[in-house]
PDB file of C-alpha atoms in Angstrom:
ATOM      1  CA  MET A   1      34.265 -20.520 -37.189  1.00  0.00           C
ATOM      2  CA  ILE A   2      36.195 -24.616 -37.649  1.00  0.00           C
ATOM      3  CA  ARG A   3      33.373 -24.966 -40.685  1.00  0.00           C
ATOM      4  CA  ARG A   4      34.282 -22.190 -41.938  1.00  0.00           C
ATOM      5  CA  THR A   5      38.614 -22.821 -41.495  1.00  0.00           C
ATOM      6  CA  THR A   6      37.033 -26.352 -43.228  1.00  0.00           C
ATOM      7  CA  ARG A   7      35.186 -25.358 -46.055  1.00  0.00           C
ATOM      8  CA  ALA A   8      38.428 -23.145 -46.436  1.00  0.00           C
ATOM      9  CA  THR A   9      40.506 -25.240 -47.377  1.00  0.00           C
ATOM     10  CA  ARG A  10      39.053 -27.680 -49.112  1.00  0.00           C
ATOM     11  CA  VAL A  11      38.263 -24.164 -51.398  1.00  0.00           C
ATOM     12  CA  LYS A  12      41.389 -23.846 -51.499  1.00  0.00           C
ATOM     13  CA  ALA A  13      42.493 -27.271 -51.927  1.00  0.00           C
ATOM     14  CA  LEU A  14      39.996 -28.008 -54.435  1.00  0.00           C
ATOM     15  CA  ALA A  15      41.576 -24.526 -57.163  1.00  0.00           C
ATOM     16  CA  LEU A  16      45.139 -25.888 -56.585  1.00  0.00           C
ATOM     17  CA  LEU A  17      43.885 -29.747 -57.650  1.00  0.00           C
ATOM     18  CA  THR A  18      42.501 -27.071 -60.470  1.00  0.00           C
ATOM     19  CA  LEU A  19      45.324 -25.495 -60.950  1.00  0.00           C
ATOM     20  CA  LEU A  20      47.635 -28.600 -61.435  1.00  0.00           C
ATOM     21  CA  VAL A  21      45.401 -30.105 -64.257  1.00  0.00           C
ATOM     22  CA  ILE A  22      45.165 -27.678 -65.950  1.00  0.00           C
ATOM     23  CA  THR A  23      48.612 -25.753 -66.145  1.00  0.00           C
ATOM     24  CA  GLY A  24      50.625 -29.136 -64.554  1.00  0.00           C
ATOM     25  CA  CYS A  25      51.800 -27.022 -62.087  1.00  0.00           C
ATOM     26  CA  THR A  26      52.015 -25.022 -59.127  1.00  0.00           C
ATOM     27  CA  PRO A  27      51.288 -21.358 -58.594  1.00  0.00           C
ATOM     28  CA  GLU A  28      54.893 -21.111 -57.175  1.00  0.00           C
ATOM     29  CA  GLU A  29      56.411 -22.383 -60.743  1.00  0.00           C
ATOM     30  CA  LYS A  30      54.609 -21.167 -62.707  1.00  0.00           C
ATOM     31  CA  GLY A  31      53.909 -17.327 -61.468  1.00  0.00           C
ATOM     32  CA  GLU A  32      53.740 -14.171 -62.266  1.00  0.00           C
ATOM     33  CA  GLY A  33      56.597 -13.239 -64.528  1.00  0.00           C
ATOM     34  CA  GLY A  34      56.223 -16.196 -67.234  1.00  0.00           C
ATOM     35  CA  SER A  35      59.195 -17.806 -68.710  1.00  0.00           C
ATOM     36  CA  SER A  36      60.916 -15.061 -66.209  1.00  0.00           C
ATOM     37  CA  GLY A  37      60.527 -17.033 -62.961  1.00  0.00           C
ATOM     38  CA  PRO A  38      57.983 -17.464 -59.907  1.00  0.00           C
ATOM     39  CA  ASP A  39      59.358 -13.689 -58.506  1.00  0.00           C
ATOM     40  CA  ALA A  40      58.485 -11.703 -61.667  1.00  0.00           C
ATOM     41  CA  LYS A  41      56.486  -8.940 -60.388  1.00  0.00           C
ATOM     42  CA  ALA A  42      54.509  -6.618 -63.328  1.00  0.00           C
ATOM     43  CA  GLY A  43      55.976  -4.108 -63.343  1.00  0.00           C
ATOM     44  CA  SER A  44      59.457  -5.394 -62.821  1.00  0.00           C
ATOM     45  CA  ALA A  45      62.600  -5.587 -64.738  1.00  0.00           C
ATOM     46  CA  LEU A  46      62.926  -8.940 -64.865  1.00  0.00           C
ATOM     47  CA  ALA A  47      58.762  -8.892 -66.098  1.00  0.00           C
ATOM     48  CA  ALA A  48      59.973  -6.273 -69.143  1.00  0.00           C
ATOM     49  CA  VAL A  49      63.094  -8.839 -69.425  1.00  0.00           C
ATOM     50  CA  ASP A  50      60.742 -11.432 -71.553  1.00  0.00           C
ATOM     51  CA  SER A  51      59.435  -7.902 -73.274  1.00  0.00           C
ATOM     52  CA  LEU A  52      62.675  -7.352 -75.855  1.00  0.00           C
ATOM     53  CA  THR A  53      63.396  -9.064 -78.979  1.00  0.00           C
ATOM     54  CA  VAL A  54      66.305 -11.919 -79.060  1.00  0.00           C
ATOM     55  CA  LYS A  55      68.239 -11.098 -81.908  1.00  0.00           C
ATOM     56  CA  GLY A  56      71.252 -11.825 -83.103  1.00  0.00           C
ATOM     57  CA  ARG A  57      74.064  -9.136 -82.910  1.00  0.00           C
ATOM     58  CA  ALA A  58      74.792  -6.725 -86.506  1.00  0.00           C
ATOM     59  CA  PRO A  59      77.659  -5.496 -88.098  1.00  0.00           C
ATOM     60  CA  ARG A  60      79.282  -2.302 -86.599  1.00  0.00           C
ATOM     61  CA  THR A  61      80.129  -0.992 -89.962  1.00  0.00           C
ATOM     62  CA  GLY A  62      79.065   2.590 -90.657  1.00  0.00           C
ATOM     63  CA  TYR A  63      79.293   3.106 -86.788  1.00  0.00           C
ATOM     64  CA  GLU A  64      80.783   6.670 -85.996  1.00  0.00           C
ATOM     65  CA  ARG A  65      79.541   9.122 -82.744  1.00  0.00           C
ATOM     66  CA  GLU A  66      78.639  11.601 -85.770  1.00  0.00           C
ATOM     67  CA  ARG A  67      75.882   9.174 -85.447  1.00  0.00           C
ATOM     68  CA  PHE A  68      73.795  10.341 -82.948  1.00  0.00           C
ATOM     69  CA  GLY A  69      74.012  14.150 -83.424  1.00  0.00           C
ATOM     70  CA  SER A  70      76.684  16.381 -81.895  1.00  0.00           C
ATOM     71  CA  ALA A  71      78.006  15.562 -78.301  1.00  0.00           C
ATOM     72  CA  TRP A  72      75.559  16.120 -75.403  1.00  0.00           C
ATOM     73  CA  ALA A  73      72.918  18.355 -77.341  1.00  0.00           C
ATOM     74  CA  ASP A  74      70.197  20.403 -75.660  1.00  0.00           C
ATOM     75  CA  THR A  75      67.519  18.470 -76.686  1.00  0.00           C
ATOM     76  CA  ASP A  76      65.573  19.522 -74.098  1.00  0.00           C
ATOM     77  CA  SER A  77      65.746  23.446 -74.964  1.00  0.00           C
ATOM     78  CA  ASN A  78      66.750  24.558 -71.276  1.00  0.00           C
ATOM     79  CA  GLY A  79      69.835  26.118 -72.183  1.00  0.00           C
ATOM     80  CA  CYS A  80      72.236  23.029 -70.984  1.00  0.00           C
ATOM     81  CA  GLY A  81      74.134  21.100 -72.863  1.00  0.00           C
ATOM     82  CA  THR A  82      72.984  17.536 -71.732  1.00  0.00           C
ATOM     83  CA  ARG A  83      76.690  16.077 -69.606  1.00  0.00           C
ATOM     84  CA  ASP A  84      75.919  19.644 -67.161  1.00  0.00           C
ATOM     85  CA  ASP A  85      72.307  18.816 -66.932  1.00  0.00           C
ATOM     86  CA  ILE A  86      73.152  15.107 -66.012  1.00  0.00           C
ATOM     87  CA  LEU A  87      76.592  16.313 -63.376  1.00  0.00           C
ATOM     88  CA  LYS A  88      73.632  18.668 -61.737  1.00  0.00           C
ATOM     89  CA  ARG A  89      71.900  15.366 -61.011  1.00  0.00           C
ATOM     90  CA  ASP A  90      74.884  13.490 -60.351  1.00  0.00           C
ATOM     91  CA  LEU A  91      77.061  15.271 -58.446  1.00  0.00           C
ATOM     92  CA  GLU A  92      77.196  16.596 -54.853  1.00  0.00           C
ATOM     93  CA  GLY A  93      78.025  20.528 -53.792  1.00  0.00           C
ATOM     94  CA  VAL A  94      78.317  21.347 -57.438  1.00  0.00           C
ATOM     95  CA  LYS A  95      79.635  24.507 -57.925  1.00  0.00           C
ATOM     96  CA  PHE A  96      78.886  26.674 -61.517  1.00  0.00           C
ATOM     97  CA  ARG A  97      81.007  29.010 -63.542  1.00  0.00           C
ATOM     98  CA  ASP A  98      79.453  30.725 -64.673  1.00  0.00           C
ATOM     99  CA  GLY A  99      74.816  30.655 -63.975  1.00  0.00           C
ATOM    100  CA  ASP A 100      73.610  27.944 -63.014  1.00  0.00           C
ATOM    101  CA  CYS A 101      74.798  26.020 -66.567  1.00  0.00           C
ATOM    102  CA  GLU A 102      78.516  24.914 -66.872  1.00  0.00           C
ATOM    103  CA  VAL A 103      79.130  22.105 -63.907  1.00  0.00           C
ATOM    104  CA  ALA A 104      83.074  23.668 -62.086  1.00  0.00           C
ATOM    105  CA  SER A 105      83.202  20.701 -60.391  1.00  0.00           C
ATOM    106  CA  GLY A 106      81.209  18.695 -57.240  1.00  0.00           C
ATOM    107  CA  THR A 107      81.682  15.004 -56.178  1.00  0.00           C
ATOM    108  CA  LEU A 108      80.511  12.330 -56.598  1.00  0.00           C
ATOM    109  CA  ALA A 109      79.248   9.993 -53.565  1.00  0.00           C
ATOM    110  CA  PRO A 110      79.723   7.581 -54.406  1.00  0.00           C
ATOM    111  CA  ASP A 111      80.986   6.630 -57.902  1.00  0.00           C
ATOM    112  CA  PRO A 112      77.688   4.437 -58.091  1.00  0.00           C
ATOM    113  CA  TYR A 113      80.244   1.969 -60.862  1.00  0.00           C
ATOM    114  CA  THR A 114      82.400   1.476 -57.517  1.00  0.00           C
ATOM    115  CA  GLY A 115      81.094   2.510 -54.456  1.00  0.00           C
ATOM    116  CA  LYS A 116      83.812   5.060 -54.170  1.00  0.00           C
ATOM    117  CA  ASP A 117      83.500   9.108 -53.781  1.00  0.00           C
ATOM    118  CA  VAL A 118      84.960  10.224 -56.884  1.00  0.00           C
ATOM    119  CA  THR A 119      86.015  14.782 -57.566  1.00  0.00           C
ATOM    120  CA  PHE A 120      85.109  15.831 -60.505  1.00  0.00           C
ATOM    121  CA  VAL A 121      86.794  19.328 -61.779  1.00  0.00           C
ATOM    122  CA  ARG A 122      86.243  20.512 -64.844  1.00  0.00           C
ATOM    123  CA  GLY A 123      89.479  20.339 -67.051  1.00  0.00           C
ATOM    124  CA  ARG A 124      90.936  17.495 -65.101  1.00  0.00           C
ATOM    125  CA  SER A 125      88.532  15.150 -64.919  1.00  0.00           C
ATOM    126  CA  ARG A 126      87.939  11.568 -63.169  1.00  0.00           C
ATOM    127  CA  VAL A 127      84.016  11.660 -63.919  1.00  0.00           C
ATOM    128  CA  ASP A 128      82.586   9.837 -67.242  1.00  0.00           C
ATOM    129  CA  ILE A 129      78.796  10.704 -68.503  1.00  0.00           C
ATOM    130  CA  ASP A 130      78.235   6.909 -69.635  1.00  0.00           C
ATOM    131  CA  HIS A 131      75.124   6.115 -71.531  1.00  0.00           C
ATOM    132  CA  LEU A 132      74.182   2.748 -69.542  1.00  0.00           C
ATOM    133  CA  VAL A 133      73.291   1.510 -73.009  1.00  0.00           C
ATOM    134  CA  ALA A 134      76.478   1.897 -75.363  1.00  0.00           C
ATOM    135  CA  LEU A 135      75.557   3.742 -78.717  1.00  0.00           C
ATOM    136  CA  SER A 136      77.596   1.056 -80.487  1.00  0.00           C
ATOM    137  CA  ASP A 137      75.971  -1.728 -79.685  1.00  0.00           C
ATOM    138  CA  ALA A 138      72.303   0.433 -79.934  1.00  0.00           C
ATOM    139  CA  TRP A 139      73.814   0.331 -83.349  1.00  0.00           C
ATOM    140  CA  GLN A 140      74.476  -3.178 -83.850  1.00  0.00           C
ATOM    141  CA  LYS A 141      71.002  -4.284 -82.261  1.00  0.00           C
ATOM    142  CA  GLY A 142      68.691  -1.965 -83.845  1.00  0.00           C
ATOM    143  CA  ALA A 143      69.291   1.805 -84.477  1.00  0.00           C
ATOM    144  CA  GLY A 144      71.395   1.707 -87.227  1.00  0.00           C
ATOM    145  CA  GLY A 145      67.933   1.949 -88.865  1.00  0.00           C
ATOM    146  CA  TRP A 146      66.792   4.660 -86.608  1.00  0.00           C
ATOM    147  CA  GLU A 147      66.331   7.628 -88.105  1.00  0.00           C
ATOM    148  CA  PRO A 148      68.446  10.575 -87.261  1.00  0.00           C
ATOM    149  CA  SER A 149      66.253  11.861 -84.289  1.00  0.00           C
ATOM    150  CA  LYS A 150      65.764   9.306 -82.944  1.00  0.00           C
ATOM    151  CA  ARG A 151      69.928   8.667 -82.909  1.00  0.00           C
ATOM    152  CA  ILE A 152      70.211  11.715 -81.382  1.00  0.00           C
ATOM    153  CA  ALA A 153      66.821  12.084 -78.332  1.00  0.00           C
ATOM    154  CA  PHE A 154      68.889   8.228 -77.660  1.00  0.00           C
ATOM    155  CA  ALA A 155      72.496   9.796 -76.659  1.00  0.00           C
ATOM    156  CA  ASN A 156      71.135  12.463 -74.999  1.00  0.00           C
ATOM    157  CA  ASP A 157      68.221  10.941 -73.204  1.00  0.00           C
ATOM    158  CA  PRO A 158      68.727  10.920 -69.016  1.00  0.00           C
ATOM    159  CA  LEU A 159      67.446   7.405 -68.163  1.00  0.00           C
ATOM    160  CA  ASN A 160      70.362   6.719 -70.850  1.00  0.00           C
ATOM    161  CA  LEU A 161      72.647   8.262 -69.103  1.00  0.00           C
ATOM    162  CA  LEU A 162      74.818   8.825 -65.814  1.00  0.00           C
ATOM    163  CA  ALA A 163      77.837  10.619 -64.257  1.00  0.00           C
ATOM    164  CA  VAL A 164      80.553   7.339 -62.827  1.00  0.00           C
ATOM    165  CA  ASP A 165      84.162   7.470 -62.471  1.00  0.00           C
ATOM    166  CA  ALA A 166      86.401   7.413 -65.822  1.00  0.00           C
ATOM    167  CA  GLY A 167      88.011   4.692 -64.804  1.00  0.00           C
ATOM    168  CA  PRO A 168      85.317   1.476 -65.045  1.00  0.00           C
ATOM    169  CA  ASN A 169      83.340   3.359 -67.851  1.00  0.00           C
ATOM    170  CA  ARG A 170      86.182   3.362 -69.627  1.00  0.00           C
ATOM    171  CA  GLY A 171      86.859  -0.467 -69.696  1.00  0.00           C
ATOM    172  CA  LYS A 172      83.023  -1.432 -70.102  1.00  0.00           C
ATOM    173  CA  GLY A 173      83.672   0.587 -73.639  1.00  0.00           C
ATOM    174  CA  ASP A 174      80.395  -1.096 -75.127  1.00  0.00           C
ATOM    175  CA  GLY A 175      80.492  -4.159 -73.468  1.00  0.00           C
ATOM    176  CA  ASP A 176      76.419  -5.018 -72.494  1.00  0.00           C
ATOM    177  CA  THR A 177      75.415  -7.009 -69.329  1.00  0.00           C
ATOM    178  CA  ALA A 178      76.794 -10.634 -71.067  1.00  0.00           C
ATOM    179  CA  THR A 179      79.934  -8.834 -70.554  1.00  0.00           C
ATOM    180  CA  TRP A 180      80.919  -6.205 -68.359  1.00  0.00           C
ATOM    181  CA  LEU A 181      78.751  -5.180 -64.669  1.00  0.00           C
ATOM    182  CA  PRO A 182      80.086  -2.460 -62.555  1.00  0.00           C
ATOM    183  CA  PRO A 183      82.846  -3.800 -59.732  1.00  0.00           C
ATOM    184  CA  ASP A 184      80.902  -2.608 -57.026  1.00  0.00           C
ATOM    185  CA  LYS A 185      78.226  -5.500 -56.671  1.00  0.00           C
ATOM    186  CA  GLY A 186      75.060  -3.684 -54.838  1.00  0.00           C
ATOM    187  CA  TYR A 187      74.457  -1.884 -57.618  1.00  0.00           C
ATOM    188  CA  ARG A 188      73.871  -4.496 -60.321  1.00  0.00           C
ATOM    189  CA  CYS A 189      70.554  -4.418 -60.048  1.00  0.00           C
ATOM    190  CA  ALA A 190      69.547  -1.623 -60.390  1.00  0.00           C
ATOM    191  CA  TYR A 191      72.084  -1.146 -63.492  1.00  0.00           C
ATOM    192  CA  VAL A 192      71.020  -3.718 -65.367  1.00  0.00           C
ATOM    193  CA  ALA A 193      67.261  -2.946 -65.001  1.00  0.00           C
ATOM    194  CA  ARG A 194      68.392   0.673 -66.556  1.00  0.00           C
ATOM    195  CA  GLN A 195      69.578  -1.254 -70.164  1.00  0.00           C
ATOM    196  CA  VAL A 196      66.453  -2.922 -69.708  1.00  0.00           C
ATOM    197  CA  ALA A 197      64.552   0.468 -69.759  1.00  0.00           C
ATOM    198  CA  VAL A 198      66.399   2.006 -72.432  1.00  0.00           C
ATOM    199  CA  LYS A 199      66.452  -1.210 -74.675  1.00  0.00           C
ATOM    200  CA  LYS A 200      62.942  -1.487 -74.531  1.00  0.00           C
ATOM    201  CA  LYS A 201      61.838   2.245 -74.473  1.00  0.00           C
ATOM    202  CA  TYR A 202      63.695   2.741 -77.659  1.00  0.00           C
ATOM    203  CA  GLY A 203      62.942  -1.229 -79.329  1.00  0.00           C
ATOM    204  CA  VAL A 204      66.972  -2.338 -78.930  1.00  0.00           C
ATOM    205  CA  TRP A 205      67.184  -5.922 -79.501  1.00  0.00           C
ATOM    206  CA  VAL A 206      69.665  -7.870 -77.018  1.00  0.00           C
ATOM    207  CA  THR A 207      71.123 -11.606 -78.072  1.00  0.00           C
ATOM    208  CA  GLY A 208      70.469 -13.901 -76.424  1.00  0.00           C
ATOM    209  CA  ALA A 209      74.062 -14.284 -73.795  1.00  0.00           C
ATOM    210  CA  GLU A 210      72.428 -10.830 -73.215  1.00  0.00           C
ATOM    211  CA  ARG A 211      69.246 -12.338 -72.112  1.00  0.00           C
ATOM    212  CA  ASP A 212      69.871 -14.578 -70.019  1.00  0.00           C
ATOM    213  CA  ALA A 213      73.115 -12.293 -68.071  1.00  0.00           C
ATOM    214  CA  MET A 214      70.350  -9.670 -67.954  1.00  0.00           C
ATOM    215  CA  LYS A 215      68.101 -12.379 -65.904  1.00  0.00           C
ATOM    216  CA  ARG A 216      70.482 -14.030 -63.849  1.00  0.00           C
ATOM    217  CA  VAL A 217      71.462 -10.771 -62.085  1.00  0.00           C
ATOM    218  CA  LEU A 218      68.084  -9.535 -62.476  1.00  0.00           C
ATOM    219  CA  SER A 219      66.539 -13.097 -60.405  1.00  0.00           C
ATOM    220  CA  GLY A 220      68.579 -11.896 -57.382  1.00  0.00           C
ATOM    221  CA  CYS A 221      66.412  -9.065 -56.622  1.00  0.00           C
ATOM    222  CA  PRO A 222      63.246  -9.678 -58.179  1.00  0.00           C
ATOM    223  CA  GLN A 223      61.629  -6.403 -57.118  1.00  0.00           C
ATOM    224  CA  GLU A 224      63.474  -4.906 -58.264  1.00  0.00           C
ATOM    225  CA  LYS A 225      61.245  -1.785 -60.688  1.00  0.00           C
ATOM    226  CA  LEU A 226      61.784  -0.829 -64.618  1.00  0.00           C
ATOM    227  CA  PRO A 227      63.018   2.478 -64.600  1.00  0.00           C
ATOM    228  CA  SER A 228      61.234   5.101 -66.286  1.00  0.00           C
ATOM    229  CA  GLY A 229      60.974   8.747 -67.011  1.00  0.00           C
ATOM    230  CA  GLY A 230      63.513  10.171 -69.499  1.00  0.00           C
ATOM    231  CA  SER A 231      63.244  12.735 -72.773  1.00  0.00           C
ATOM    232  CA  PRO A 232      60.399  11.423 -75.528  1.00  0.00           C
ATOM    233  CA  THR A 233      61.993   9.132 -77.946  1.00  0.00           C
ATOM    234  CA  THR A 234      62.711  12.181 -81.224  1.00  0.00           C
ATOM    235  CA  ALA A 235      64.822  14.845 -81.281  1.00  0.00           C
ATOM    236  CA  PRO A 236      63.114  18.652 -81.493  1.00  0.00           C
ATOM    237  CA  GLY A 237      63.561  18.788 -85.455  1.00  0.00           C
ATOM    238  CA  ARG A 238      66.283  21.100 -84.428  1.00  0.00           C
ATOM    239  CA  PHE A 239      68.814  18.767 -84.609  1.00  0.00           C
ATOM    240  CA  HIS A 240      70.592  17.166 -87.177  1.00  0.00           C
ATOM    241  CA  ALA A 241      73.155  14.189 -87.886  1.00  0.00           C
ATOM    242  CA  ARG A 242      74.408  11.629 -90.044  1.00  0.00           C
TER     243      ARG A 242
END
């Protein structure tokens, strides 16, 4: 047993020496995620940051909400608009106005951006449906050159949508990770991971400052998985946008 342990130690030491000679770094320095750092594991949001294209922000020229189709189109053909789909998904204690589509009331428990409970009542709502990657931000980072069907899909993709407190959401505007993060620090890892997933899925690029901000947040939670799912990246042909 002693001889086997000693031999294993020698083999490990030889392997470490070989790695140092070839790469000039230890396994801890080299890491599995390349430039994302030592803790960027495959399948993590942190590792995925390096797959995003880095470019400067294009002009906002030509952006209008209508370029992404009519608001809350029923792109999944379930008979309900996208806004109601997200309210049903994210609220608790949901009550409907008629049938099981139009949400009349419910509670965000809690709101992901503030950590506080927020009541939703249709017609006097304190709840918004946020595009985690804002439409204007996407427009300036690639979406301006997309086919209309891709823009419509992007605007209605559940992966990019979240029911949130209206106050902080309206303060966010079209900010990216470099300029805005949720006040609730406990939600920032999940928030940024979702932004990375959306940008990767649709090929939306990031600025250098945005990439660096994503890495700063996700370096504090290197095991945060890259979310997946949502809808196809092309909307059905019956939908149109300018």
